[in-house]
Amino acid sequence: MSVIDDLSFFQQVATRGSLTEVARQLGLSLPAVSKRLSQLEARLGVQLLQRTTRRLSLTPEGTLYLEGGRPILRQLEELESAISRQQATLQGRLRINGTLGFGRRHLAPLVSNFARLHPALEISLELSSQPLGLLDDQFDIGVFMGEPPDSRLIGIRLLENPRILCAAPGYLEARPALTRVADLAEHNCIVLRQFGSDYAIWRFHKDGRDYSHKVSGTLSSNDGEVALSLALEGHGLILRSRWDVQAHLESGRLRAVLEDYQAPRGDIYAMYPHRRHIPPRISLFTRYLAQELAKRLPFARPQ
């Protein structure tokens, strides 16, 4: 991390007063934030914060570092704003990676609109079943489900994305009622085989307790759209992202079940590598995504 990155990071820690809040804001894990703070203190050779289980407080050295860093960051921000204003037209390349289903349905139309707004910008959109290399300079920005897997990535949460257990009404009417996770044993579950994960284990949480069930069924697929079509045709239960099934829930083609149980969320993030200066094409596209996705999917807007 550069000196400027360290200054900016410490400003957030000192002003928010909570490593948990800083981790949430930066899209990092709590251990990654704690490690970075320790590395900063080791580099400076001083303790910047007093840590207790309840709060953080600045040491005299921490106060000096905080107050001395503010004008530096302010001057840098003003310099970048002045430079950005000199170049009103976005130029260069913007290389975007996204997931297949969400990318086709929502990301691609917004890329098209953004391209119309910035015709001098060369944009490449590549969709894949798994995230590709953001850290090896293959892409400038990625739009994926789940928090950044690496502390070297910045993550901006674009949408909430709970997963919903649902099925067609005709299927549910012909099967035993679902009141608890164990009842899944009596149902045909449409399994989505992706990413080499334990796809047959469906997990839930309720009232402080975790539940899991190894589901089975006569139909499975490695493609989310295929699995959704099978559910719509009445073949069984499916566990899918709300953005993917919301319209069908509203129309009545699908009905949610076990609504008291929450499946693990897969919130949608825009991610890009840490760097001293974020190019305007990346920061503007990220803001555009957050703004336009909130219009397309208002039920999933982050709180």
Short mmCIF file of C-alpha atoms in Angstrom, two decimals, residues 52-239:
data_model
loop_
_atom_site.label_atom_id
_atom_site.label_comp_id
_atom_site.label_asym_id
_atom_site.label_seq_id
_atom_site.Cartn_x
_atom_site.Cartn_y
_atom_site.Cartn_z
CA THR A 52 -10.53 -2.40 23.66
CA THR A 53 -13.46 -4.73 23.17
CA ARG A 54 -15.84 -1.73 23.14
CA ARG A 55 -14.08 1.07 21.29
CA LEU A 56 -11.00 2.48 19.60
CA SER A 57 -9.20 5.58 20.85
CA LEU A 58 -6.36 7.52 19.29
CA THR A 59 -2.91 7.58 20.83
CA PRO A 60 -1.02 10.91 20.67
CA GLU A 61 0.82 9.56 17.62
CA GLY A 62 -2.50 8.56 16.07
CA THR A 63 -3.90 12.05 16.59
CA LEU A 64 -0.83 13.56 14.92
CA TYR A 65 -1.10 11.17 11.97
CA LEU A 66 -4.83 11.88 11.61
CA GLU A 67 -4.59 15.67 11.79
CA GLY A 68 -1.47 15.88 9.65
CA GLY A 69 -2.92 13.64 6.95
CA ARG A 70 -6.17 15.54 6.45
CA PRO A 71 -4.75 18.52 4.52
CA ILE A 72 -2.65 16.20 2.37
CA LEU A 73 -5.69 14.18 1.32
CA ARG A 74 -7.74 17.32 0.82
CA GLN A 75 -5.12 18.83 -1.48
CA LEU A 76 -4.89 15.60 -3.45
CA GLU A 77 -8.67 15.45 -3.86
CA GLU A 78 -8.74 19.03 -5.10
CA LEU A 79 -5.90 18.32 -7.55
CA GLU A 80 -7.69 15.27 -8.99
CA SER A 81 -10.96 17.17 -9.29
CA ALA A 82 -9.20 19.92 -11.20
CA ILE A 83 -7.58 17.43 -13.56
CA SER A 84 -10.87 15.57 -14.10
CA ARG A 85 -12.65 18.79 -14.99
CA GLN A 86 -10.03 19.44 -17.65
CA GLN A 87 -10.97 16.17 -19.34
CA ALA A 88 -14.74 16.19 -19.66
CA THR A 89 -14.72 13.30 -22.15
CA LEU A 90 -14.08 9.79 -20.84
CA GLN A 91 -11.43 8.06 -22.93
CA GLY A 92 -9.34 4.90 -22.85
CA ARG A 93 -10.42 1.30 -22.24
CA LEU A 94 -12.89 -0.01 -19.68
CA ARG A 95 -12.70 -3.80 -19.33
CA ILE A 96 -15.63 -5.30 -17.42
CA ASN A 97 -16.20 -8.85 -16.20
CA GLY A 98 -19.56 -10.10 -14.94
CA THR A 99 -21.52 -13.28 -14.27
CA LEU A 100 -23.52 -14.90 -17.04
CA GLY A 101 -27.15 -14.60 -15.91
CA PHE A 102 -27.01 -11.22 -14.18
CA GLY A 103 -24.65 -9.95 -16.86
CA ARG A 104 -26.97 -10.79 -19.75
CA ARG A 105 -30.12 -9.49 -18.12
CA HIS A 106 -28.97 -6.34 -16.32
CA LEU A 107 -25.30 -5.54 -16.86
CA ALA A 108 -25.29 -5.66 -20.67
CA PRO A 109 -28.16 -3.14 -21.12
CA LEU A 110 -26.49 -0.70 -18.72
CA VAL A 111 -23.15 -1.06 -20.52
CA SER A 112 -24.98 -0.22 -23.73
CA ASN A 113 -26.49 2.92 -22.19
CA PHE A 114 -23.17 3.97 -20.66
CA ALA A 115 -21.49 3.58 -24.04
CA ARG A 116 -24.01 5.99 -25.58
CA LEU A 117 -23.22 8.54 -22.89
CA HIS A 118 -19.46 8.19 -23.45
CA PRO A 119 -18.87 7.38 -27.14
CA ALA A 120 -15.10 7.97 -26.94
CA LEU A 121 -14.69 5.22 -24.35
CA GLU A 122 -13.69 1.74 -25.56
CA ILE A 123 -15.69 -0.76 -23.49
CA SER A 124 -15.24 -4.53 -23.32
CA LEU A 125 -17.76 -6.70 -21.45
CA GLU A 126 -16.86 -10.34 -20.82
CA LEU A 127 -19.27 -12.67 -19.04
CA SER A 128 -18.11 -15.83 -17.31
CA SER A 129 -19.46 -18.44 -14.91
CA GLN A 130 -16.78 -17.50 -12.36
CA PRO A 131 -14.94 -14.22 -11.65
CA LEU A 132 -11.79 -13.71 -13.72
CA GLY A 133 -8.52 -11.96 -12.92
CA LEU A 134 -8.95 -8.49 -11.48
CA LEU A 135 -5.54 -8.60 -9.82
CA ASP A 136 -3.56 -9.68 -12.88
CA ASP A 137 -4.76 -6.74 -15.00
CA GLN A 138 -7.18 -8.73 -17.16
CA PHE A 139 -10.08 -6.44 -16.21
CA ASP A 140 -10.64 -3.00 -14.71
CA ILE A 141 -13.85 -3.83 -12.86
CA GLY A 142 -15.88 -6.91 -12.00
CA VAL A 143 -19.55 -7.25 -11.03
CA PHE A 144 -20.01 -10.37 -8.94
CA MET A 145 -22.04 -11.92 -6.13
CA GLY A 146 -20.42 -11.92 -2.72
CA GLU A 147 -17.87 -9.75 -0.96
CA PRO A 148 -14.36 -9.25 -2.40
CA PRO A 149 -12.24 -12.38 -1.83
CA ASP A 150 -9.01 -10.40 -1.50
CA SER A 151 -8.07 -7.36 0.61
CA ARG A 152 -6.37 -5.86 -2.44
CA LEU A 153 -9.81 -5.34 -4.00
CA ILE A 154 -12.26 -2.54 -3.28
CA GLY A 155 -15.87 -3.70 -3.15
CA ILE A 156 -18.88 -1.43 -3.64
CA ARG A 157 -22.16 -3.10 -2.77
CA LEU A 158 -24.63 -2.41 -5.56
CA LEU A 159 -27.62 -4.56 -4.61
CA GLU A 160 -28.93 -6.71 -1.82
CA ASN A 161 -29.40 -10.25 -3.07
CA PRO A 162 -31.25 -12.65 -0.76
CA ARG A 163 -31.90 -16.13 -2.09
CA ILE A 164 -35.49 -17.35 -2.21
CA LEU A 165 -36.77 -20.93 -1.98
CA CYS A 166 -39.72 -21.19 -4.35
CA ALA A 167 -41.70 -23.37 -6.74
CA ALA A 168 -44.64 -23.21 -9.13
CA PRO A 169 -48.05 -23.23 -7.37
CA GLY A 170 -49.08 -26.37 -9.26
CA TYR A 171 -46.09 -28.29 -7.90
CA LEU A 172 -46.69 -27.13 -4.32
CA GLU A 173 -50.38 -28.06 -4.38
CA ALA A 174 -49.54 -31.65 -5.28
CA ARG A 175 -46.85 -32.11 -2.60
CA PRO A 176 -46.64 -32.23 1.23
CA ALA A 177 -46.60 -28.89 3.01
CA LEU A 178 -43.25 -27.28 3.80
CA THR A 179 -42.97 -25.98 7.37
CA ARG A 180 -39.34 -26.81 8.28
CA VAL A 181 -36.06 -27.47 6.49
CA ALA A 182 -36.28 -31.21 7.14
CA ASP A 183 -39.44 -31.30 4.96
CA LEU A 184 -37.20 -30.85 1.90
CA ALA A 185 -36.62 -34.61 2.07
CA GLU A 186 -40.16 -35.05 0.74
CA HIS A 187 -39.64 -32.78 -2.26
CA ASN A 188 -38.07 -32.80 -5.69
CA CYS A 189 -35.30 -30.18 -5.60
CA ILE A 190 -33.82 -28.74 -8.78
CA VAL A 191 -30.07 -28.60 -8.18
CA LEU A 192 -27.83 -26.02 -9.81
CA ARG A 193 -24.36 -27.52 -10.33
CA GLN A 194 -21.94 -24.60 -10.52
CA PHE A 195 -18.44 -23.62 -9.37
CA GLY A 196 -17.58 -27.07 -8.05
CA SER A 197 -19.16 -26.21 -4.67
CA ASP A 198 -21.32 -28.35 -2.38
CA TYR A 199 -24.29 -27.40 -4.52
CA ALA A 200 -26.54 -30.13 -3.08
CA ILE A 201 -26.32 -28.69 0.46
CA TRP A 202 -28.96 -26.01 0.97
CA ARG A 203 -28.34 -23.87 4.05
CA PHE A 204 -30.69 -21.67 6.05
CA HIS A 205 -30.72 -19.54 9.20
CA LYS A 206 -33.55 -18.82 11.63
CA ASP A 207 -33.67 -17.32 15.12
CA GLY A 208 -29.93 -17.66 15.69
CA ARG A 209 -29.73 -21.26 14.50
CA ASP A 210 -28.25 -22.69 11.31
CA TYR A 211 -29.93 -25.45 9.32
CA SER A 212 -28.68 -27.44 6.35
CA HIS A 213 -30.11 -30.20 4.20
CA LYS A 214 -28.62 -32.34 1.46
CA VAL A 215 -31.27 -32.07 -1.21
CA SER A 216 -31.97 -34.42 -4.07
CA GLY A 217 -34.13 -34.49 -7.15
CA THR A 218 -34.56 -35.89 -10.62
CA LEU A 219 -33.42 -32.74 -12.43
CA SER A 220 -30.27 -30.63 -12.28
CA SER A 221 -28.40 -28.21 -14.51
CA ASN A 222 -25.23 -26.11 -14.61
CA ASP A 223 -27.18 -23.16 -16.03
CA GLY A 224 -29.34 -20.91 -13.86
CA GLU A 225 -31.78 -19.99 -16.61
CA VAL A 226 -32.41 -23.65 -17.39
CA ALA A 227 -32.96 -24.46 -13.71
CA LEU A 228 -35.40 -21.56 -13.39
CA SER A 229 -37.34 -22.72 -16.46
CA LEU A 230 -37.67 -26.19 -14.95
CA ALA A 231 -39.12 -24.68 -11.78
CA LEU A 232 -41.55 -22.53 -13.74
CA GLU A 233 -42.73 -25.65 -15.55
CA GLY A 234 -43.61 -27.27 -12.22
CA HIS A 235 -40.78 -29.78 -11.82
CA GLY A 236 -39.76 -28.85 -8.27
CA LEU A 237 -38.26 -26.45 -5.77
CA ILE A 238 -35.48 -24.05 -6.65
CA LEU A 239 -33.23 -21.81 -4.54
#
